[in-house]
Amino acid sequence: MISAAEALKDFQKITPKTIPLVEPFSKGHRACQGCGEVLALRMAAKAVGMDMIAVSATGCMEIISSSYQTAWETPWIHVAFENAAAVASGVEAGRKAMIRKGKIKDNGSKIVAFAGDGATADIGLQALSGALERGHDFTYICLDNEAYMNTGIQRSSSTPFGAMTTTSPPGKVSKGQMTWKKNMPMIAAAHNIPYVATASPAWHVDLMNKVKKAVSIPGPAYIHIYSPCPTGWRCPPETSIETARKVVQSKVFPLFEVIDGQFILTRDIKKPIPVEEYLKTQRRFGHLKPEDVAYIQKRVDADYDRLLKLVQATNPEA
Protein backbone atom coordinates (compact mmCIF):
# COMPACT_ATOMS: atom_id res chain seq x y z
CA MET A 1 0.00 0.00 0.00
CA ILE A 2 1.30 3.46 -0.87
CA SER A 3 1.83 6.03 1.87
CA ALA A 4 -0.51 8.94 2.51
CA ALA A 5 2.16 11.38 1.35
CA GLU A 6 2.49 9.49 -1.97
CA ALA A 7 -1.29 9.39 -2.40
CA LEU A 8 -1.46 13.16 -1.91
CA LYS A 9 1.46 13.94 -4.24
CA ASP A 10 -0.80 15.31 -6.99
CA PHE A 11 -3.62 16.43 -4.71
CA GLN A 12 -5.83 19.11 -6.27
CA LYS A 13 -7.04 21.48 -3.58
CA ILE A 14 -10.59 22.77 -3.36
CA THR A 15 -10.58 26.56 -3.54
CA PRO A 16 -13.39 29.09 -3.03
CA LYS A 17 -13.79 29.07 -6.82
CA THR A 18 -13.90 25.28 -7.14
CA ILE A 19 -16.19 24.33 -4.26
CA PRO A 20 -18.21 21.35 -5.53
CA LEU A 21 -21.77 22.15 -6.56
CA VAL A 22 -23.08 18.67 -5.78
CA GLU A 23 -25.21 18.17 -2.68
CA PRO A 24 -24.96 14.56 -1.44
CA PHE A 25 -26.68 15.78 1.73
CA SER A 26 -29.37 18.25 0.83
CA LYS A 27 -32.88 19.41 1.65
CA GLY A 28 -35.39 17.49 3.66
CA HIS A 29 -33.68 17.41 7.06
CA ARG A 30 -34.98 18.79 10.36
CA ALA A 31 -31.85 20.15 12.01
CA CYS A 32 -32.26 22.85 14.67
CA GLN A 33 -31.89 26.49 13.69
CA GLY A 34 -28.21 27.42 13.57
CA CYS A 35 -26.98 23.80 13.84
CA GLY A 36 -23.25 23.79 13.19
CA GLU A 37 -23.18 20.01 12.89
CA VAL A 38 -25.44 19.75 9.86
CA LEU A 39 -23.44 22.52 8.21
CA ALA A 40 -20.21 20.58 8.79
CA LEU A 41 -21.85 17.40 7.49
CA ARG A 42 -22.98 19.17 4.31
CA MET A 43 -19.47 20.52 3.72
CA ALA A 44 -17.92 17.08 4.24
CA ALA A 45 -20.42 15.41 1.91
CA LYS A 46 -19.78 17.99 -0.82
CA ALA A 47 -16.05 17.28 -0.57
CA VAL A 48 -16.60 13.52 -1.00
CA GLY A 49 -19.09 13.84 -3.85
CA MET A 50 -21.90 11.66 -5.13
CA ASP A 51 -19.80 8.46 -5.23
CA MET A 52 -20.16 8.01 -1.48
CA ILE A 53 -21.52 5.18 0.64
CA ALA A 54 -22.53 6.79 3.93
CA VAL A 55 -22.71 4.83 7.18
CA SER A 56 -24.57 6.88 9.78
CA ALA A 57 -24.63 6.05 13.48
CA THR A 58 -27.64 6.87 15.61
CA GLY A 59 -27.39 10.48 16.68
CA CYS A 60 -28.47 14.00 15.75
CA MET A 61 -27.58 13.70 12.06
CA GLU A 62 -29.38 10.38 11.71
CA ILE A 63 -32.49 11.63 13.51
CA ILE A 64 -32.83 14.84 11.52
CA SER A 65 -32.12 13.27 8.13
CA SER A 66 -34.53 10.33 8.10
CA SER A 67 -37.76 11.26 9.85
CA TYR A 68 -40.14 11.60 6.90
CA GLN A 69 -37.87 11.46 3.87
CA THR A 70 -34.15 11.08 3.49
CA ALA A 71 -31.84 14.02 2.95
CA TRP A 72 -29.17 11.65 1.64
CA GLU A 73 -28.74 11.62 -2.12
CA THR A 74 -26.24 8.74 -2.01
CA PRO A 75 -26.36 5.16 -0.70
CA TRP A 76 -26.84 5.42 3.09
CA ILE A 77 -27.22 2.99 5.93
CA HIS A 78 -28.36 3.77 9.45
CA VAL A 79 -26.60 1.74 12.12
CA ALA A 80 -26.66 1.61 15.91
CA PHE A 81 -24.80 4.02 18.17
CA GLU A 82 -21.89 1.67 18.71
CA ASN A 83 -21.10 0.06 15.37
CA ALA A 84 -20.58 2.66 12.63
CA ALA A 85 -16.92 1.67 12.25
CA ALA A 86 -17.76 -2.05 12.30
CA VAL A 87 -20.45 -1.67 9.64
CA ALA A 88 -18.20 0.54 7.49
CA SER A 89 -15.57 -2.21 7.75
CA GLY A 90 -18.13 -4.76 6.56
CA VAL A 91 -19.27 -2.58 3.68
CA GLU A 92 -15.66 -2.12 2.60
CA ALA A 93 -14.83 -5.81 2.84
CA GLY A 94 -18.07 -6.86 1.11
CA ARG A 95 -17.61 -4.38 -1.70
CA LYS A 96 -14.05 -5.53 -2.20
CA ALA A 97 -15.16 -9.18 -2.41
CA MET A 98 -17.93 -8.42 -4.93
CA ILE A 99 -15.47 -6.54 -7.14
CA ARG A 100 -13.02 -9.43 -6.93
CA LYS A 101 -15.74 -11.90 -7.96
CA GLY A 102 -16.82 -9.69 -10.85
CA LYS A 103 -20.31 -9.07 -9.45
CA ILE A 104 -19.91 -5.28 -9.45
CA LYS A 105 -17.51 -2.87 -11.08
CA ASP A 106 -15.14 -0.68 -9.11
CA ASN A 107 -16.58 2.82 -9.58
CA GLY A 108 -14.28 4.35 -6.99
CA SER A 109 -16.97 4.82 -4.35
CA LYS A 110 -15.78 6.19 -1.02
CA ILE A 111 -17.01 4.69 2.24
CA VAL A 112 -17.55 7.28 4.95
CA ALA A 113 -18.79 6.70 8.48
CA PHE A 114 -20.48 9.63 10.24
CA ALA A 115 -20.99 9.62 14.00
CA GLY A 116 -21.32 12.02 16.89
CA ASP A 117 -18.98 12.30 19.83
CA GLY A 118 -21.00 9.89 21.99
CA ALA A 119 -20.99 7.23 19.30
CA THR A 120 -17.27 7.81 18.77
CA ALA A 121 -15.59 8.56 22.09
CA ASP A 122 -17.91 6.46 24.27
CA ILE A 123 -20.14 3.76 22.82
CA GLY A 124 -18.33 3.04 19.56
CA LEU A 125 -14.70 3.45 20.61
CA GLN A 126 -14.00 -0.29 20.67
CA ALA A 127 -15.41 -0.82 17.17
CA LEU A 128 -13.52 2.23 15.88
CA SER A 129 -10.23 1.06 17.37
CA GLY A 130 -10.66 -2.38 15.81
CA ALA A 131 -11.45 -0.97 12.38
CA LEU A 132 -8.46 1.39 12.45
CA GLU A 133 -6.18 -1.41 13.62
CA ARG A 134 -7.34 -3.75 10.84
CA GLY A 135 -6.60 -1.11 8.21
CA HIS A 136 -9.97 -0.95 6.45
CA ASP A 137 -10.12 1.55 3.60
CA PHE A 138 -12.70 4.03 4.89
CA THR A 139 -12.98 7.49 6.38
CA TYR A 140 -14.47 8.03 9.83
CA ILE A 141 -15.83 11.50 10.57
CA CYS A 142 -16.72 12.44 14.14
CA LEU A 143 -19.14 15.37 14.28
CA ASP A 144 -18.40 16.58 17.81
CA ASN A 145 -21.11 18.66 19.51
CA GLU A 146 -19.69 17.72 22.92
CA ALA A 147 -22.68 15.85 24.45
CA TYR A 148 -25.62 13.53 23.68
CA MET A 149 -27.76 16.26 22.19
CA ASN A 150 -30.48 14.18 20.51
CA THR A 151 -31.46 12.41 23.72
CA GLY A 152 -31.53 15.38 26.09
CA ILE A 153 -28.08 17.02 26.38
CA GLN A 154 -26.39 14.40 28.56
CA ARG A 155 -22.63 14.57 29.07
CA SER A 156 -20.25 12.46 27.00
CA SER A 157 -16.53 11.90 27.45
CA SER A 158 -16.12 14.62 24.82
CA THR A 159 -17.89 17.23 26.98
CA PRO A 160 -15.35 19.88 28.04
CA PHE A 161 -14.45 20.60 31.65
CA GLY A 162 -16.94 22.85 33.40
CA ALA A 163 -19.75 22.53 30.86
CA MET A 164 -23.31 22.28 32.15
CA THR A 165 -25.34 19.36 30.82
CA THR A 166 -28.44 17.63 32.18
CA THR A 167 -26.21 14.95 33.73
CA SER A 168 -23.42 17.30 34.82
CA PRO A 169 -25.38 20.12 36.47
CA PRO A 170 -23.40 22.75 38.38
CA GLY A 171 -24.25 23.27 42.04
CA LYS A 172 -22.78 23.62 45.51
CA VAL A 173 -20.37 20.73 45.07
CA SER A 174 -20.05 20.62 41.30
CA LYS A 175 -18.64 22.89 38.61
CA GLY A 176 -20.45 20.97 35.88
CA GLN A 177 -18.47 18.47 33.83
CA MET A 178 -15.64 17.37 36.13
CA THR A 179 -13.35 15.65 33.62
CA TRP A 180 -11.30 16.94 30.72
CA LYS A 181 -12.42 16.33 27.14
CA LYS A 182 -11.23 12.99 25.73
CA ASN A 183 -8.67 13.62 23.01
CA MET A 184 -10.04 11.47 20.19
CA PRO A 185 -7.75 12.80 17.41
CA MET A 186 -4.71 11.77 19.44
CA ILE A 187 -6.26 8.37 20.18
CA ALA A 188 -6.85 7.84 16.46
CA ALA A 189 -3.30 9.00 15.66
CA ALA A 190 -1.95 6.48 18.18
CA HIS A 191 -3.22 3.73 15.85
CA ASN A 192 -0.60 4.85 13.29
CA ILE A 193 -3.20 5.23 10.56
CA PRO A 194 -2.29 7.17 7.38
CA TYR A 195 -4.34 10.30 8.03
CA VAL A 196 -5.87 12.14 11.00
CA ALA A 197 -7.16 15.72 11.02
CA THR A 198 -9.22 18.22 12.99
CA ALA A 199 -11.53 20.71 11.31
CA SER A 200 -13.97 23.52 12.04
CA PRO A 201 -16.86 24.74 9.86
CA ALA A 202 -15.57 28.29 10.38
CA TRP A 203 -12.77 27.34 7.95
CA HIS A 204 -14.94 25.60 5.39
CA VAL A 205 -12.37 25.27 2.60
CA ASP A 206 -9.85 23.77 5.01
CA LEU A 207 -12.53 21.36 6.25
CA MET A 208 -13.45 20.23 2.74
CA ASN A 209 -9.83 19.78 1.69
CA LYS A 210 -9.16 17.61 4.73
CA VAL A 211 -12.14 15.42 3.91
CA LYS A 212 -11.06 15.21 0.27
CA LYS A 213 -7.56 14.19 1.38
CA ALA A 214 -8.97 11.57 3.77
CA VAL A 215 -11.01 9.81 1.08
CA SER A 216 -8.10 10.03 -1.40
CA ILE A 217 -5.73 8.08 0.82
CA PRO A 218 -5.80 4.25 0.88
CA GLY A 219 -6.49 2.84 4.33
CA PRO A 220 -8.30 4.26 7.34
CA ALA A 221 -8.58 7.99 7.95
CA TYR A 222 -10.10 9.88 10.89
CA ILE A 223 -11.41 13.46 10.94
CA HIS A 224 -12.68 15.19 14.07
CA ILE A 225 -14.97 18.13 13.26
CA TYR A 226 -15.98 20.67 15.90
CA SER A 227 -19.76 21.08 15.55
CA PRO A 228 -21.49 23.89 17.49
CA CYS A 229 -24.90 23.06 19.00
CA PRO A 230 -26.79 26.27 19.90
CA THR A 231 -29.58 24.26 21.55
CA GLY A 232 -27.32 22.35 23.93
CA TRP A 233 -24.70 25.05 24.39
CA ARG A 234 -27.28 27.72 25.21
CA CYS A 235 -26.03 30.23 22.67
CA PRO A 236 -27.84 32.19 19.94
CA PRO A 237 -28.22 30.15 16.71
CA GLU A 238 -26.68 32.92 14.63
CA THR A 239 -23.39 32.57 16.56
CA SER A 240 -22.51 29.03 15.46
CA ILE A 241 -19.79 30.01 13.02
CA GLU A 242 -18.50 32.73 15.34
CA THR A 243 -18.19 30.10 18.08
CA ALA A 244 -16.49 27.69 15.65
CA ARG A 245 -13.97 30.44 14.87
CA LYS A 246 -13.31 31.44 18.48
CA VAL A 247 -12.63 27.87 19.58
CA VAL A 248 -9.69 27.79 17.16
CA GLN A 249 -8.51 31.33 17.84
CA SER A 250 -8.44 30.60 21.59
CA LYS A 251 -6.39 27.41 21.00
CA VAL A 252 -9.11 25.32 22.66
CA PHE A 253 -9.54 23.30 19.45
CA PRO A 254 -6.38 23.57 17.28
CA LEU A 255 -6.50 22.67 13.61
CA PHE A 256 -3.91 20.12 12.54
CA GLU A 257 -3.22 17.08 10.38
CA VAL A 258 -1.24 13.92 11.04
CA ILE A 259 0.03 12.49 7.73
CA ASP A 260 2.00 9.23 8.02
CA GLY A 261 2.73 10.14 11.64
CA GLN A 262 3.90 13.67 10.84
CA PHE A 263 2.05 16.39 12.74
CA ILE A 264 1.27 19.54 10.73
CA LEU A 265 -0.34 22.64 12.21
CA THR A 266 -2.80 23.89 9.60
CA ARG A 267 -3.58 27.15 11.40
CA ASP A 268 -0.90 28.61 13.62
CA ILE A 269 -2.42 30.93 16.22
CA LYS A 270 0.11 33.72 16.66
CA LYS A 271 -2.18 36.06 18.62
CA PRO A 272 -4.68 33.90 20.54
CA ILE A 273 -7.77 35.35 22.14
CA PRO A 274 -8.34 34.53 25.85
CA VAL A 275 -10.28 31.36 26.51
CA GLU A 276 -12.77 33.55 28.38
CA GLU A 277 -13.75 35.14 25.05
CA TYR A 278 -14.72 31.73 23.75
CA LEU A 279 -16.58 30.63 26.90
CA LYS A 280 -18.59 33.73 27.70
CA THR A 281 -21.03 33.51 24.78
CA GLN A 282 -22.20 30.02 25.82
CA ARG A 283 -24.50 29.79 28.84
CA ARG A 284 -23.37 26.22 29.50
CA PHE A 285 -20.23 27.86 30.95
CA GLY A 286 -22.05 30.81 32.57
CA HIS A 287 -21.67 29.47 36.12
CA LEU A 288 -17.86 29.26 36.01
CA LYS A 289 -15.85 31.49 38.32
CA PRO A 290 -12.67 33.37 37.33
CA GLU A 291 -10.48 30.69 38.95
CA ASP A 292 -12.23 28.00 36.86
CA VAL A 293 -11.60 29.95 33.67
CA ALA A 294 -7.96 30.42 34.72
CA TYR A 295 -7.64 26.66 35.23
CA ILE A 296 -9.06 25.99 31.76
CA GLN A 297 -6.73 28.60 30.23
CA LYS A 298 -3.73 26.89 31.85
CA ARG A 299 -4.74 23.48 30.51
CA VAL A 300 -5.43 24.86 27.03
CA ASP A 301 -2.00 26.53 26.92
CA ALA A 302 -0.28 23.34 28.08
CA ASP A 303 -2.08 21.17 25.52
CA TYR A 304 -1.28 23.59 22.70
CA ASP A 305 2.40 23.69 23.71
CA ARG A 306 2.49 19.89 23.65
CA LEU A 307 0.98 19.91 20.15
CA LEU A 308 3.64 22.38 19.00
CA LYS A 309 6.33 20.04 20.36
CA LEU A 310 4.82 17.14 18.40
CA VAL A 311 4.86 19.28 15.25
CA GLN A 312 8.51 20.21 15.84
CA ALA A 313 9.52 16.65 16.75
CA THR A 314 7.98 15.11 13.63
CA ASN A 315 9.18 17.87 11.27
CA PRO A 316 12.89 18.08 12.13
CA GLU A 317 13.74 19.80 8.83
CA ALA A 318 11.00 22.47 9.10
Coordinates of C-alpha atoms in Angstrom, one line a residue:
M1 CA 0.0 0.0 0.0
I2 CA 1.3 3.5 -0.9
S3 CA 1.8 6.0 1.9
A4 CA -0.5 8.9 2.5
A5 CA 2.2 11.4 1.3
E6 CA 2.5 9.5 -2.0
A7 CA -1.3 9.4 -2.4
L8 CA -1.5 13.2 -1.9
K9 CA 1.5 13.9 -4.2
D10 CA -0.8 15.3 -7.0
F11 CA -3.6 16.4 -4.7
Q12 CA -5.8 19.1 -6.3
K13 CA -7.0 21.5 -3.6
I14 CA -10.6 22.8 -3.4
T15 CA -10.6 26.6 -3.5
P16 CA -13.4 29.1 -3.0
K17 CA -13.8 29.1 -6.8
T18 CA -13.9 25.3 -7.1
I19 CA -16.2 24.3 -4.3
P20 CA -18.2 21.3 -5.5
L21 CA -21.8 22.1 -6.6
V22 CA -23.1 18.7 -5.8
E23 CA -25.2 18.2 -2.7
P24 CA -25.0 14.6 -1.4
F25 CA -26.7 15.8 1.7
S26 CA -29.4 18.2 0.8
K27 CA -32.9 19.4 1.7
G28 CA -35.4 17.5 3.7
H29 CA -33.7 17.4 7.1
R30 CA -35.0 18.8 10.4
A31 CA -31.8 20.2 12.0
C32 CA -32.3 22.8 14.7
Q33 CA -31.9 26.5 13.7
G34 CA -28.2 27.4 13.6
C35 CA -27.0 23.8 13.8
G36 CA -23.2 23.8 13.2
E37 CA -23.2 20.0 12.9
V38 CA -25.4 19.7 9.9
L39 CA -23.4 22.5 8.2
A40 CA -20.2 20.6 8.8
L41 CA -21.8 17.4 7.5
R42 CA -23.0 19.2 4.3
M43 CA -19.5 20.5 3.7
A44 CA -17.9 17.1 4.2
A45 CA -20.4 15.4 1.9
K46 CA -19.8 18.0 -0.8
A47 CA -16.0 17.3 -0.6
V48 CA -16.6 13.5 -1.0
G49 CA -19.1 13.8 -3.8
M50 CA -21.9 11.7 -5.1
D51 CA -19.8 8.5 -5.2
M52 CA -20.2 8.0 -1.5
I53 CA -21.5 5.2 0.6
A54 CA -22.5 6.8 3.9
V55 CA -22.7 4.8 7.2
S56 CA -24.6 6.9 9.8
A57 CA -24.6 6.1 13.5
T58 CA -27.6 6.9 15.6
G59 CA -27.4 10.5 16.7
C60 CA -28.5 14.0 15.7
M61 CA -27.6 13.7 12.1
E62 CA -29.4 10.4 11.7
I63 CA -32.5 11.6 13.5
I64 CA -32.8 14.8 11.5
S65 CA -32.1 13.3 8.1
S66 CA -34.5 10.3 8.1
S67 CA -37.8 11.3 9.9
Y68 CA -40.1 11.6 6.9
Q69 CA -37.9 11.5 3.9
T70 CA -34.1 11.1 3.5
A71 CA -31.8 14.0 2.9
W72 CA -29.2 11.7 1.6
E73 CA -28.7 11.6 -2.1
T74 CA -26.2 8.7 -2.0
P75 CA -26.4 5.2 -0.7
W76 CA -26.8 5.4 3.1
I77 CA -27.2 3.0 5.9
H78 CA -28.4 3.8 9.5
V79 CA -26.6 1.7 12.1
A80 CA -26.7 1.6 15.9
F81 CA -24.8 4.0 18.2
E82 CA -21.9 1.7 18.7
N83 CA -21.1 0.1 15.4
A84 CA -20.6 2.7 12.6
A85 CA -16.9 1.7 12.2
A86 CA -17.8 -2.1 12.3
V87 CA -20.5 -1.7 9.6
A88 CA -18.2 0.5 7.5
S89 CA -15.6 -2.2 7.7
G90 CA -18.1 -4.8 6.6
V91 CA -19.3 -2.6 3.7
E92 CA -15.7 -2.1 2.6
A93 CA -14.8 -5.8 2.8
G94 CA -18.1 -6.9 1.1
R95 CA -17.6 -4.4 -1.7
K96 CA -14.0 -5.5 -2.2
A97 CA -15.2 -9.2 -2.4
M98 CA -17.9 -8.4 -4.9
I99 CA -15.5 -6.5 -7.1
R100 CA -13.0 -9.4 -6.9
K101 CA -15.7 -11.9 -8.0
G102 CA -16.8 -9.7 -10.9
K103 CA -20.3 -9.1 -9.5
I104 CA -19.9 -5.3 -9.4
K105 CA -17.5 -2.9 -11.1
D106 CA -15.1 -0.7 -9.1
N107 CA -16.6 2.8 -9.6
G108 CA -14.3 4.3 -7.0
S109 CA -17.0 4.8 -4.3
K110 CA -15.8 6.2 -1.0
I111 CA -17.0 4.7 2.2
V112 CA -17.5 7.3 4.9
A113 CA -18.8 6.7 8.5
F114 CA -20.5 9.6 10.2
A115 CA -21.0 9.6 14.0
G116 CA -21.3 12.0 16.9
D117 CA -19.0 12.3 19.8
G118 CA -21.0 9.9 22.0
A119 CA -21.0 7.2 19.3
T120 CA -17.3 7.8 18.8
A121 CA -15.6 8.6 22.1
D122 CA -17.9 6.5 24.3
I123 CA -20.1 3.8 22.8
G124 CA -18.3 3.0 19.6
L125 CA -14.7 3.5 20.6
Q126 CA -14.0 -0.3 20.7
A127 CA -15.4 -0.8 17.2
L128 CA -13.5 2.2 15.9
S129 CA -10.2 1.1 17.4
G130 CA -10.7 -2.4 15.8
A131 CA -11.5 -1.0 12.4
L132 CA -8.5 1.4 12.5
E133 CA -6.2 -1.4 13.6
R134 CA -7.3 -3.7 10.8
G135 CA -6.6 -1.1 8.2
H136 CA -10.0 -0.9 6.5
D137 CA -10.1 1.6 3.6
F138 CA -12.7 4.0 4.9
T139 CA -13.0 7.5 6.4
Y140 CA -14.5 8.0 9.8
I141 CA -15.8 11.5 10.6
C142 CA -16.7 12.4 14.1
L143 CA -19.1 15.4 14.3
D144 CA -18.4 16.6 17.8
N145 CA -21.1 18.7 19.5
E146 CA -19.7 17.7 22.9
A147 CA -22.7 15.8 24.4
Y148 CA -25.6 13.5 23.7
M149 CA -27.8 16.3 22.2
N150 CA -30.5 14.2 20.5
T151 CA -31.5 12.4 23.7
G152 CA -31.5 15.4 26.1
I153 CA -28.1 17.0 26.4
Q154 CA -26.4 14.4 28.6
R155 CA -22.6 14.6 29.1
S156 CA -20.3 12.5 27.0
S157 CA -16.5 11.9 27.5
S158 CA -16.1 14.6 24.8
T159 CA -17.9 17.2 27.0
P160 CA -15.3 19.9 28.0
F161 CA -14.4 20.6 31.6
G162 CA -16.9 22.9 33.4
A163 CA -19.8 22.5 30.9
M164 CA -23.3 22.3 32.1
T165 CA -25.3 19.4 30.8
T166 CA -28.4 17.6 32.2
T167 CA -26.2 15.0 33.7
S168 CA -23.4 17.3 34.8
P169 CA -25.4 20.1 36.5
P170 CA -23.4 22.7 38.4
G171 CA -24.2 23.3 42.0
K172 CA -22.8 23.6 45.5
V173 CA -20.4 20.7 45.1
S174 CA -20.0 20.6 41.3
K175 CA -18.6 22.9 38.6
G176 CA -20.5 21.0 35.9
Q177 CA -18.5 18.5 33.8
M178 CA -15.6 17.4 36.1
T179 CA -13.4 15.7 33.6
W180 CA -11.3 16.9 30.7
K181 CA -12.4 16.3 27.1
K182 CA -11.2 13.0 25.7
N183 CA -8.7 13.6 23.0
M184 CA -10.0 11.5 20.2
P185 CA -7.8 12.8 17.4
M186 CA -4.7 11.8 19.4
I187 CA -6.3 8.4 20.2
A188 CA -6.9 7.8 16.5
A189 CA -3.3 9.0 15.7
A190 CA -1.9 6.5 18.2
H191 CA -3.2 3.7 15.8
N192 CA -0.6 4.9 13.3
I193 CA -3.2 5.2 10.6
P194 CA -2.3 7.2 7.4
Y195 CA -4.3 10.3 8.0
V196 CA -5.9 12.1 11.0
A197 CA -7.2 15.7 11.0
T198 CA -9.2 18.2 13.0
A199 CA -11.5 20.7 11.3
S200 CA -14.0 23.5 12.0
P201 CA -16.9 24.7 9.9
A202 CA -15.6 28.3 10.4
W203 CA -12.8 27.3 8.0
H204 CA -14.9 25.6 5.4
V205 CA -12.4 25.3 2.6
D206 CA -9.8 23.8 5.0
L207 CA -12.5 21.4 6.2
M208 CA -13.5 20.2 2.7
N209 CA -9.8 19.8 1.7
K210 CA -9.2 17.6 4.7
V211 CA -12.1 15.4 3.9
K212 CA -11.1 15.2 0.3
K213 CA -7.6 14.2 1.4
A214 CA -9.0 11.6 3.8
V215 CA -11.0 9.8 1.1
S216 CA -8.1 10.0 -1.4
I217 CA -5.7 8.1 0.8
P218 CA -5.8 4.3 0.9
G219 CA -6.5 2.8 4.3
P220 CA -8.3 4.3 7.3
A221 CA -8.6 8.0 7.9
Y222 CA -10.1 9.9 10.9
I223 CA -11.4 13.5 10.9
H224 CA -12.7 15.2 14.1
I225 CA -15.0 18.1 13.3
Y226 CA -16.0 20.7 15.9
S227 CA -19.8 21.1 15.5
P228 CA -21.5 23.9 17.5
C229 CA -24.9 23.1 19.0
P230 CA -26.8 26.3 19.9
T231 CA -29.6 24.3 21.6
G232 CA -27.3 22.4 23.9
W233 CA -24.7 25.1 24.4
R234 CA -27.3 27.7 25.2
C235 CA -26.0 30.2 22.7
P236 CA -27.8 32.2 19.9
P237 CA -28.2 30.2 16.7
E238 CA -26.7 32.9 14.6
T239 CA -23.4 32.6 16.6
S240 CA -22.5 29.0 15.5
I241 CA -19.8 30.0 13.0
E242 CA -18.5 32.7 15.3
T243 CA -18.2 30.1 18.1
A244 CA -16.5 27.7 15.6
R245 CA -14.0 30.4 14.9
K246 CA -13.3 31.4 18.5
V247 CA -12.6 27.9 19.6
V248 CA -9.7 27.8 17.2
Q249 CA -8.5 31.3 17.8
S250 CA -8.4 30.6 21.6
K251 CA -6.4 27.4 21.0
V252 CA -9.1 25.3 22.7
F253 CA -9.5 23.3 19.4
P254 CA -6.4 23.6 17.3
L255 CA -6.5 22.7 13.6
F256 CA -3.9 20.1 12.5
E257 CA -3.2 17.1 10.4
V258 CA -1.2 13.9 11.0
I259 CA 0.0 12.5 7.7
D260 CA 2.0 9.2 8.0
G261 CA 2.7 10.1 11.6
Q262 CA 3.9 13.7 10.8
F263 CA 2.1 16.4 12.7
I264 CA 1.3 19.5 10.7
L265 CA -0.3 22.6 12.2
T266 CA -2.8 23.9 9.6
R267 CA -3.6 27.2 11.4
D268 CA -0.9 28.6 13.6
I269 CA -2.4 30.9 16.2
K270 CA 0.1 33.7 16.7
K271 CA -2.2 36.1 18.6
P272 CA -4.7 33.9 20.5
I273 CA -7.8 35.3 22.1
P274 CA -8.3 34.5 25.8
V275 CA -10.3 31.4 26.5
E276 CA -12.8 33.6 28.4
E277 CA -13.8 35.1 25.1
Y278 CA -14.7 31.7 23.7
L279 CA -16.6 30.6 26.9
K280 CA -18.6 33.7 27.7
T281 CA -21.0 33.5 24.8
Q282 CA -22.2 30.0 25.8
R283 CA -24.5 29.8 28.8
R284 CA -23.4 26.2 29.5
F285 CA -20.2 27.9 31.0
G286 CA -22.0 30.8 32.6
H287 CA -21.7 29.5 36.1
L288 CA -17.9 29.3 36.0
K289 CA -15.8 31.5 38.3
P290 CA -12.7 33.4 37.3
E291 CA -10.5 30.7 38.9
D292 CA -12.2 28.0 36.9
V293 CA -11.6 29.9 33.7
A294 CA -8.0 30.4 34.7
Y295 CA -7.6 26.7 35.2
I296 CA -9.1 26.0 31.8
Q297 CA -6.7 28.6 30.2
K298 CA -3.7 26.9 31.9
R299 CA -4.7 23.5 30.5
V300 CA -5.4 24.9 27.0
D301 CA -2.0 26.5 26.9
A302 CA -0.3 23.3 28.1
D303 CA -2.1 21.2 25.5
Y304 CA -1.3 23.6 22.7
D305 CA 2.4 23.7 23.7
R306 CA 2.5 19.9 23.6
L307 CA 1.0 19.9 20.1
L308 CA 3.6 22.4 19.0
K309 CA 6.3 20.0 20.4
L310 CA 4.8 17.1 18.4
V311 CA 4.9 19.3 15.3
Q312 CA 8.5 20.2 15.8
A313 CA 9.5 16.7 16.8
T314 CA 8.0 15.1 13.6
N315 CA 9.2 17.9 11.3
P316 CA 12.9 18.1 12.1
E317 CA 13.7 19.8 8.8
A318 CA 11.0 22.5 9.1

